[in-house]
């Protein structure tokens, strides 16, 4: 089925470990986004990519890096995980930055840092 | 002041009643408005979008927008227990309007809705 695919779905890391969250969409969307969701905080934007070849910081970028590998894929990397990065991470995509259509979200990655 | 504010609830309504969910936003340059539904442990699902002042109806859902008051609401008629979820309001600027917004959406904290039989 067409949509946004995130891997892994669950992950437990030790403090200081690194990992990459993968996101791929098959809807030929131009714009892709990474959000984190914490209780009482709503969805907060980490990084986004308006189009292939561009990335920019969102509201909470510290401790993260991203790569827009091609039009389909947008990965999020934690170089040295911290307990404060325990969260649910959602990848989303959109046809274009000026699209009047909302995001399509992936199913999320639940990350626990111990 | 938060950019997008919602009453976190929980909002509890009886089955068959009208549920009213509210959202205010601070950026007067906002031009697109969305309501997402999120079941526990699941990802947000788009249920309504609105761009012009007034009402927009889709089945049991009605979105209302008042840009002068910077207010958007969602009404759910004939509420069902299956409507029990968290409802997220999201607001966006047109890309390039007043900066490099690139179509980012800003989300409220969400309102928890419980519909009891």
PDB file of C-alpha atoms in Angstrom:
ATOM      1  CA  UNK A   1       0.000   0.000   0.000  1.00  0.00           C
ATOM      2  CA  UNK A   2       1.181   3.511  -0.781  1.00  0.00           C
ATOM      3  CA  UNK A   3       2.297   5.546   2.175  1.00  0.00           C
ATOM      4  CA  UNK A   4       5.122   6.396   4.547  1.00  0.00           C
ATOM      5  CA  UNK A   5       7.168   3.537   5.973  1.00  0.00           C
ATOM      6  CA  UNK A   6       9.275   3.938   9.104  1.00  0.00           C
ATOM      7  CA  UNK A   7      11.789   1.503  10.542  1.00  0.00           C
ATOM      8  CA  UNK A   8      12.303   0.296  13.170  1.00  0.00           C
ATOM      9  CA  UNK A   9       8.984   0.406  15.021  1.00  0.00           C
ATOM     10  CA  UNK A  10      10.588  -0.022  18.443  1.00  0.00           C
ATOM     11  CA  UNK A  11      14.124   0.524  19.705  1.00  0.00           C
ATOM     12  CA  UNK A  12      15.896   0.579  23.052  1.00  0.00           C
ATOM     13  CA  UNK A  13      19.276   2.308  23.186  1.00  0.00           C
ATOM     14  CA  UNK A  14      21.821   2.827  25.895  1.00  0.00           C
ATOM     15  CA  UNK A  15      22.967   6.367  26.610  1.00  0.00           C
ATOM     16  CA  UNK A  16      25.710   7.321  24.184  1.00  0.00           C
ATOM     17  CA  UNK A  17      24.779   4.817  21.474  1.00  0.00           C
ATOM     18  CA  UNK A  18      23.955   5.983  17.985  1.00  0.00           C
ATOM     19  CA  UNK A  19      21.255   4.933  15.578  1.00  0.00           C
ATOM     20  CA  UNK A  20      19.462   5.966  12.404  1.00  0.00           C
ATOM     21  CA  UNK A  21      15.716   6.054  11.967  1.00  0.00           C
ATOM     22  CA  UNK A  22      14.679   5.299   8.417  1.00  0.00           C
ATOM     23  CA  UNK A  23      11.755   6.805   6.522  1.00  0.00           C
ATOM     24  CA  UNK A  24      10.617   6.162   2.969  1.00  0.00           C
ATOM     25  CA  UNK A  25       7.562   7.322   1.026  1.00  0.00           C
ATOM     26  CA  UNK A  26       6.251   6.042  -2.277  1.00  0.00           C
ATOM     27  CA  UNK A  27       3.783   8.833  -3.061  1.00  0.00           C
ATOM     28  CA  UNK A  28       6.272  10.943  -5.047  1.00  0.00           C
ATOM     29  CA  UNK A  29       6.043  13.679  -2.408  1.00  0.00           C
ATOM     30  CA  UNK A  30       8.574  16.485  -2.451  1.00  0.00           C
ATOM     31  CA  UNK A  31       8.567  17.514   1.212  1.00  0.00           C
ATOM     32  CA  UNK A  32       9.405  15.336   4.191  1.00  0.00           C
ATOM     33  CA  UNK A  33       9.453  15.994   7.922  1.00  0.00           C
ATOM     34  CA  UNK A  34      10.593  14.462  11.219  1.00  0.00           C
ATOM     35  CA  UNK A  35       8.581  15.129  14.374  1.00  0.00           C
ATOM     36  CA  UNK A  36       8.832  13.865  17.924  1.00  0.00           C
ATOM     37  CA  UNK A  37       5.834  13.439  20.180  1.00  0.00           C
ATOM     38  CA  UNK A  38       6.064  13.615  23.956  1.00  0.00           C
ATOM     39  CA  UNK A  39       3.219  13.561  26.510  1.00  0.00           C
ATOM     40  CA  UNK A  40       1.801  17.054  27.001  1.00  0.00           C
ATOM     41  CA  UNK A  41       4.119  18.523  24.361  1.00  0.00           C
ATOM     42  CA  UNK A  42       2.316  17.639  21.177  1.00  0.00           C
ATOM     43  CA  UNK A  43       4.225  17.112  17.943  1.00  0.00           C
ATOM     44  CA  UNK A  44       7.431  19.115  17.638  1.00  0.00           C
ATOM     45  CA  UNK A  45       9.352  19.495  14.399  1.00  0.00           C
ATOM     46  CA  UNK A  46      12.940  18.263  14.471  1.00  0.00           C
ATOM     47  CA  UNK A  47      14.096  18.675  10.854  1.00  0.00           C
ATOM     48  CA  UNK A  48      12.477  18.962   7.467  1.00  0.00           C
ATOM     49  CA  UNK A  49      13.316  18.724   3.800  1.00  0.00           C
ATOM     50  CA  UNK A  50      11.303  20.924   1.487  1.00  0.00           C
ATOM     51  CA  UNK A  51      12.653  19.105  -1.559  1.00  0.00           C
ATOM     52  CA  UNK A  52      15.338  16.641  -2.542  1.00  0.00           C
ATOM     53  CA  UNK A  53      18.755  18.071  -1.749  1.00  0.00           C
ATOM     54  CA  UNK A  54      17.598  20.494   0.948  1.00  0.00           C
ATOM     55  CA  UNK A  55      17.253  20.128   4.702  1.00  0.00           C
ATOM     56  CA  UNK A  56      16.626  22.608   7.469  1.00  0.00           C
ATOM     57  CA  UNK A  57      16.243  22.736  11.222  1.00  0.00           C
ATOM     58  CA  UNK A  58      12.924  22.733  12.954  1.00  0.00           C
ATOM     59  CA  UNK A  59      11.974  23.598  16.515  1.00  0.00           C
ATOM     60  CA  UNK A  60      14.076  20.974  18.365  1.00  0.00           C
ATOM     61  CA  UNK A  61      17.101  19.979  16.209  1.00  0.00           C
ATOM     62  CA  UNK A  62      19.766  19.617  18.899  1.00  0.00           C
ATOM     63  CA  UNK A  63      21.187  16.113  19.114  1.00  0.00           C
ATOM     64  CA  UNK A  64      19.919  15.071  15.682  1.00  0.00           C
ATOM     65  CA  UNK A  65      21.089  15.047  12.097  1.00  0.00           C
ATOM     66  CA  UNK A  66      19.235  14.217   8.910  1.00  0.00           C
ATOM     67  CA  UNK A  67      19.943  13.060   5.388  1.00  0.00           C
ATOM     68  CA  UNK A  68      17.640  13.366   2.400  1.00  0.00           C
ATOM     69  CA  UNK A  69      19.101  10.415   0.542  1.00  0.00           C
ATOM     70  CA  UNK A  70      16.862  10.801  -2.507  1.00  0.00           C
ATOM     71  CA  UNK A  71      13.301  11.893  -3.182  1.00  0.00           C
ATOM     72  CA  UNK A  72      11.865   8.856  -1.393  1.00  0.00           C
ATOM     73  CA  UNK A  73      14.049   8.600   1.706  1.00  0.00           C
ATOM     74  CA  UNK A  74      14.688  10.895   4.662  1.00  0.00           C
ATOM     75  CA  UNK A  75      16.663   9.513   7.606  1.00  0.00           C
ATOM     76  CA  UNK A  76      17.124  10.835  11.147  1.00  0.00           C
ATOM     77  CA  UNK A  77      20.314  10.097  13.052  1.00  0.00           C
ATOM     78  CA  UNK A  78      21.011  10.255  16.764  1.00  0.00           C
ATOM     79  CA  UNK A  79      24.780  10.447  17.148  1.00  0.00           C
ATOM     80  CA  UNK A  80      24.932  10.017  20.939  1.00  0.00           C
ATOM     81  CA  UNK A  81      21.564   9.124  22.414  1.00  0.00           C
ATOM     82  CA  UNK A  82      20.425  10.738  25.665  1.00  0.00           C
ATOM     83  CA  UNK A  83      17.490   9.833  27.931  1.00  0.00           C
ATOM     84  CA  UNK A  84      15.851  13.141  26.909  1.00  0.00           C
ATOM     85  CA  UNK A  85      15.504  11.696  23.412  1.00  0.00           C
ATOM     86  CA  UNK A  86      13.130   9.010  24.640  1.00  0.00           C
ATOM     87  CA  UNK A  87      10.058   9.733  22.538  1.00  0.00           C
ATOM     88  CA  UNK A  88       7.856   8.603  19.685  1.00  0.00           C
ATOM     89  CA  UNK A  89       9.252   9.745  16.348  1.00  0.00           C
ATOM     90  CA  UNK A  90       7.041  10.340  13.335  1.00  0.00           C
ATOM     91  CA  UNK A  91       8.084  10.870   9.766  1.00  0.00           C
ATOM     92  CA  UNK A  92       5.651  12.687   7.489  1.00  0.00           C
ATOM     93  CA  UNK A  93       5.503  13.696   3.856  1.00  0.00           C
ATOM     94  CA  UNK A  94       3.581  16.183   1.752  1.00  0.00           C
ATOM     95  CA  UNK A  95       3.237  16.748  -1.981  1.00  0.00           C
ATOM     96  CA  UNK A  96       4.924  20.140  -1.840  1.00  0.00           C
ATOM     97  CA  UNK A  97       5.791  22.913   0.560  1.00  0.00           C
ATOM     98  CA  UNK A  98       2.870  24.983  -0.760  1.00  0.00           C
ATOM     99  CA  UNK A  99       0.489  22.105  -0.904  1.00  0.00           C
ATOM    100  CA  UNK A 100      -2.882  22.664   0.683  1.00  0.00           C
ATOM    101  CA  UNK A 101      -2.990  18.998   1.579  1.00  0.00           C
ATOM    102  CA  UNK A 102      -1.928  17.951   5.037  1.00  0.00           C
ATOM    103  CA  UNK A 103       0.804  15.532   5.906  1.00  0.00           C
ATOM    104  CA  UNK A 104       0.735  11.777   5.564  1.00  0.00           C
ATOM    105  CA  UNK A 105       2.365  10.226   8.616  1.00  0.00           C
ATOM    106  CA  UNK A 106       4.313   7.033   9.059  1.00  0.00           C
ATOM    107  CA  UNK A 107       3.414   4.605  11.821  1.00  0.00           C
ATOM    108  CA  UNK A 108       6.089   5.928  14.175  1.00  0.00           C
ATOM    109  CA  UNK A 109       9.185   4.678  15.989  1.00  0.00           C
ATOM    110  CA  UNK A 110       9.041   4.283  19.749  1.00  0.00           C
ATOM    111  CA  UNK A 111      12.517   4.978  21.083  1.00  0.00           C
ATOM    112  CA  UNK A 112      13.627   4.444  24.664  1.00  0.00           C
ATOM    113  CA  UNK A 113      17.064   5.591  25.814  1.00  0.00           C
ATOM    114  CA  UNK A 114      18.216   4.074  29.097  1.00  0.00           C
TER     115      UNK A 114
ATOM    116  CA  UNK B   1       2.016  32.264  24.243  1.00  0.00           C
ATOM    117  CA  UNK B   2       2.089  28.981  22.367  1.00  0.00           C
ATOM    118  CA  UNK B   3       1.713  29.201  18.607  1.00  0.00           C
ATOM    119  CA  UNK B   4      -1.199  26.772  18.551  1.00  0.00           C
ATOM    120  CA  UNK B   5      -3.268  26.164  21.663  1.00  0.00           C
ATOM    121  CA  UNK B   6      -5.852  23.559  22.424  1.00  0.00           C
ATOM    122  CA  UNK B   7      -7.642  22.629  25.610  1.00  0.00           C
ATOM    123  CA  UNK B   8      -6.003  19.324  26.518  1.00  0.00           C
ATOM    124  CA  UNK B   9      -9.217  18.043  28.083  1.00  0.00           C
ATOM    125  CA  UNK B  10     -10.206  15.373  28.572  1.00  0.00           C
ATOM    126  CA  UNK B  11     -13.523  16.225  26.961  1.00  0.00           C
ATOM    127  CA  UNK B  12     -16.215  13.699  27.761  1.00  0.00           C
ATOM    128  CA  UNK B  13     -19.498  13.576  25.853  1.00  0.00           C
ATOM    129  CA  UNK B  14     -22.320  11.024  25.746  1.00  0.00           C
ATOM    130  CA  UNK B  15     -22.919   8.951  22.652  1.00  0.00           C
ATOM    131  CA  UNK B  16     -25.047  10.819  20.141  1.00  0.00           C
ATOM    132  CA  UNK B  17     -24.075  14.275  21.407  1.00  0.00           C
ATOM    133  CA  UNK B  18     -22.105  16.985  19.599  1.00  0.00           C
ATOM    134  CA  UNK B  19     -18.443  17.213  20.547  1.00  0.00           C
ATOM    135  CA  UNK B  20     -16.876  20.658  20.117  1.00  0.00           C
ATOM    136  CA  UNK B  21     -13.100  20.977  19.900  1.00  0.00           C
ATOM    137  CA  UNK B  22     -11.382  24.341  19.829  1.00  0.00           C
ATOM    138  CA  UNK B  23      -8.035  25.679  18.713  1.00  0.00           C
ATOM    139  CA  UNK B  24      -6.481  29.161  18.678  1.00  0.00           C
ATOM    140  CA  UNK B  25      -3.344  30.239  16.861  1.00  0.00           C
ATOM    141  CA  UNK B  26      -1.045  33.228  17.163  1.00  0.00           C
ATOM    142  CA  UNK B  27       0.432  33.637  13.655  1.00  0.00           C
ATOM    143  CA  UNK B  28      -1.790  35.922  11.563  1.00  0.00           C
ATOM    144  CA  UNK B  29       0.060  34.732   8.441  1.00  0.00           C
ATOM    145  CA  UNK B  30      -1.386  31.226   8.843  1.00  0.00           C
ATOM    146  CA  UNK B  31      -3.312  30.089   5.798  1.00  0.00           C
ATOM    147  CA  UNK B  32      -3.981  26.379   6.124  1.00  0.00           C
ATOM    148  CA  UNK B  33      -5.638  24.572   8.993  1.00  0.00           C
ATOM    149  CA  UNK B  34      -5.984  20.870   9.655  1.00  0.00           C
ATOM    150  CA  UNK B  35      -7.557  18.523  12.139  1.00  0.00           C
ATOM    151  CA  UNK B  36      -5.945  15.169  12.813  1.00  0.00           C
ATOM    152  CA  UNK B  37      -7.309  12.271  14.826  1.00  0.00           C
ATOM    153  CA  UNK B  38      -4.863  10.077  16.746  1.00  0.00           C
ATOM    154  CA  UNK B  39      -5.869   6.841  18.406  1.00  0.00           C
ATOM    155  CA  UNK B  40      -3.741   5.669  21.311  1.00  0.00           C
ATOM    156  CA  UNK B  41      -0.492   4.154  20.060  1.00  0.00           C
ATOM    157  CA  UNK B  42      -1.205   5.085  16.448  1.00  0.00           C
ATOM    158  CA  UNK B  43      -0.080   7.820  14.085  1.00  0.00           C
ATOM    159  CA  UNK B  44      -2.114  10.980  13.361  1.00  0.00           C
ATOM    160  CA  UNK B  45      -4.718  10.653  10.617  1.00  0.00           C
ATOM    161  CA  UNK B  46      -5.967  13.676   8.672  1.00  0.00           C
ATOM    162  CA  UNK B  47      -9.725  14.133   8.988  1.00  0.00           C
ATOM    163  CA  UNK B  48     -10.420  17.750   7.960  1.00  0.00           C
ATOM    164  CA  UNK B  49      -8.729  20.678   6.279  1.00  0.00           C
ATOM    165  CA  UNK B  50      -9.965  24.257   5.919  1.00  0.00           C
ATOM    166  CA  UNK B  51      -8.479  27.377   4.329  1.00  0.00           C
ATOM    167  CA  UNK B  52     -11.279  29.938   4.082  1.00  0.00           C
ATOM    168  CA  UNK B  53     -13.398  31.611   6.716  1.00  0.00           C
ATOM    169  CA  UNK B  54     -16.636  29.832   7.427  1.00  0.00           C
ATOM    170  CA  UNK B  55     -17.707  26.236   7.761  1.00  0.00           C
ATOM    171  CA  UNK B  56     -16.674  23.102   5.941  1.00  0.00           C
ATOM    172  CA  UNK B  57     -18.678  19.937   6.384  1.00  0.00           C
ATOM    173  CA  UNK B  58     -17.673  16.334   5.721  1.00  0.00           C
ATOM    174  CA  UNK B  59     -20.083  13.727   7.005  1.00  0.00           C
ATOM    175  CA  UNK B  60     -20.401  14.053  10.762  1.00  0.00           C
ATOM    176  CA  UNK B  61     -17.481  16.503  10.926  1.00  0.00           C
ATOM    177  CA  UNK B  62     -17.651  20.283  10.531  1.00  0.00           C
ATOM    178  CA  UNK B  63     -14.600  22.501  10.647  1.00  0.00           C
ATOM    179  CA  UNK B  64     -15.095  26.200  11.373  1.00  0.00           C
ATOM    180  CA  UNK B  65     -12.530  28.927  10.726  1.00  0.00           C
ATOM    181  CA  UNK B  66     -12.489  32.543  11.861  1.00  0.00           C
ATOM    182  CA  UNK B  67      -9.236  34.194  10.805  1.00  0.00           C
ATOM    183  CA  UNK B  68     -10.098  37.541  12.401  1.00  0.00           C
ATOM    184  CA  UNK B  69     -10.399  35.830  15.784  1.00  0.00           C
ATOM    185  CA  UNK B  70      -7.568  33.369  14.967  1.00  0.00           C
ATOM    186  CA  UNK B  71      -9.802  30.515  15.898  1.00  0.00           C
ATOM    187  CA  UNK B  72     -10.561  27.145  14.352  1.00  0.00           C
ATOM    188  CA  UNK B  73     -12.919  24.504  15.675  1.00  0.00           C
ATOM    189  CA  UNK B  74     -14.082  20.985  14.922  1.00  0.00           C
ATOM    190  CA  UNK B  75     -17.613  19.786  15.583  1.00  0.00           C
ATOM    191  CA  UNK B  76     -18.405  16.095  15.653  1.00  0.00           C
ATOM    192  CA  UNK B  77     -22.123  15.374  15.365  1.00  0.00           C
ATOM    193  CA  UNK B  78     -23.745  12.165  16.601  1.00  0.00           C
ATOM    194  CA  UNK B  79     -20.568  11.253  18.485  1.00  0.00           C
ATOM    195  CA  UNK B  80     -19.730   7.560  18.659  1.00  0.00           C
ATOM    196  CA  UNK B  81     -17.475   5.644  21.065  1.00  0.00           C
ATOM    197  CA  UNK B  82     -15.201   5.024  18.069  1.00  0.00           C
ATOM    198  CA  UNK B  83     -14.579   8.794  17.957  1.00  0.00           C
ATOM    199  CA  UNK B  84     -12.723   8.534  21.281  1.00  0.00           C
ATOM    200  CA  UNK B  85      -9.207   9.690  20.465  1.00  0.00           C
ATOM    201  CA  UNK B  86      -6.862  12.652  20.694  1.00  0.00           C
ATOM    202  CA  UNK B  87      -7.627  15.412  18.189  1.00  0.00           C
ATOM    203  CA  UNK B  88      -4.726  17.527  16.987  1.00  0.00           C
ATOM    204  CA  UNK B  89      -5.064  20.969  15.453  1.00  0.00           C
ATOM    205  CA  UNK B  90      -2.328  21.902  12.957  1.00  0.00           C
ATOM    206  CA  UNK B  91      -1.660  25.287  11.376  1.00  0.00           C
ATOM    207  CA  UNK B  92       0.570  26.213   8.457  1.00  0.00           C
ATOM    208  CA  UNK B  93       1.919  29.211   6.612  1.00  0.00           C
ATOM    209  CA  UNK B  94       2.316  29.320   2.880  1.00  0.00           C
ATOM    210  CA  UNK B  95       5.928  28.548   2.048  1.00  0.00           C
ATOM    211  CA  UNK B  96       7.957  31.679   1.510  1.00  0.00           C
ATOM    212  CA  UNK B  97       5.440  33.881   3.296  1.00  0.00           C
ATOM    213  CA  UNK B  98       7.423  35.970   5.749  1.00  0.00           C
ATOM    214  CA  UNK B  99      10.363  33.619   5.748  1.00  0.00           C
ATOM    215  CA  UNK B 100      11.476  30.125   4.868  1.00  0.00           C
ATOM    216  CA  UNK B 101       8.529  28.311   6.371  1.00  0.00           C
ATOM    217  CA  UNK B 102       8.530  25.624   3.664  1.00  0.00           C
ATOM    218  CA  UNK B 103       5.053  24.497   4.452  1.00  0.00           C
ATOM    219  CA  UNK B 104       5.778  23.446   8.014  1.00  0.00           C
ATOM    220  CA  UNK B 105       2.808  22.634  10.189  1.00  0.00           C
ATOM    221  CA  UNK B 106       2.695  23.627  13.841  1.00  0.00           C
ATOM    222  CA  UNK B 107       0.621  21.360  16.043  1.00  0.00           C
ATOM    223  CA  UNK B 108      -1.315  22.007  19.212  1.00  0.00           C
ATOM    224  CA  UNK B 109      -0.983  19.682  22.194  1.00  0.00           C
ATOM    225  CA  UNK B 110      -4.158  17.846  21.289  1.00  0.00           C
ATOM    226  CA  UNK B 111      -7.531  17.399  22.993  1.00  0.00           C
ATOM    227  CA  UNK B 112      -8.443  14.016  24.407  1.00  0.00           C
ATOM    228  CA  UNK B 113     -12.052  13.161  23.556  1.00  0.00           C
ATOM    229  CA  UNK B 114     -13.955  10.391  25.269  1.00  0.00           C
ATOM    230  CA  UNK B 115     -17.393   9.392  24.020  1.00  0.00           C
ATOM    231  CA  UNK B 116     -19.198   7.241  26.563  1.00  0.00           C
ATOM    232  CA  UNK B 117     -22.128   4.958  25.736  1.00  0.00           C
TER     233      UNK B 117
END
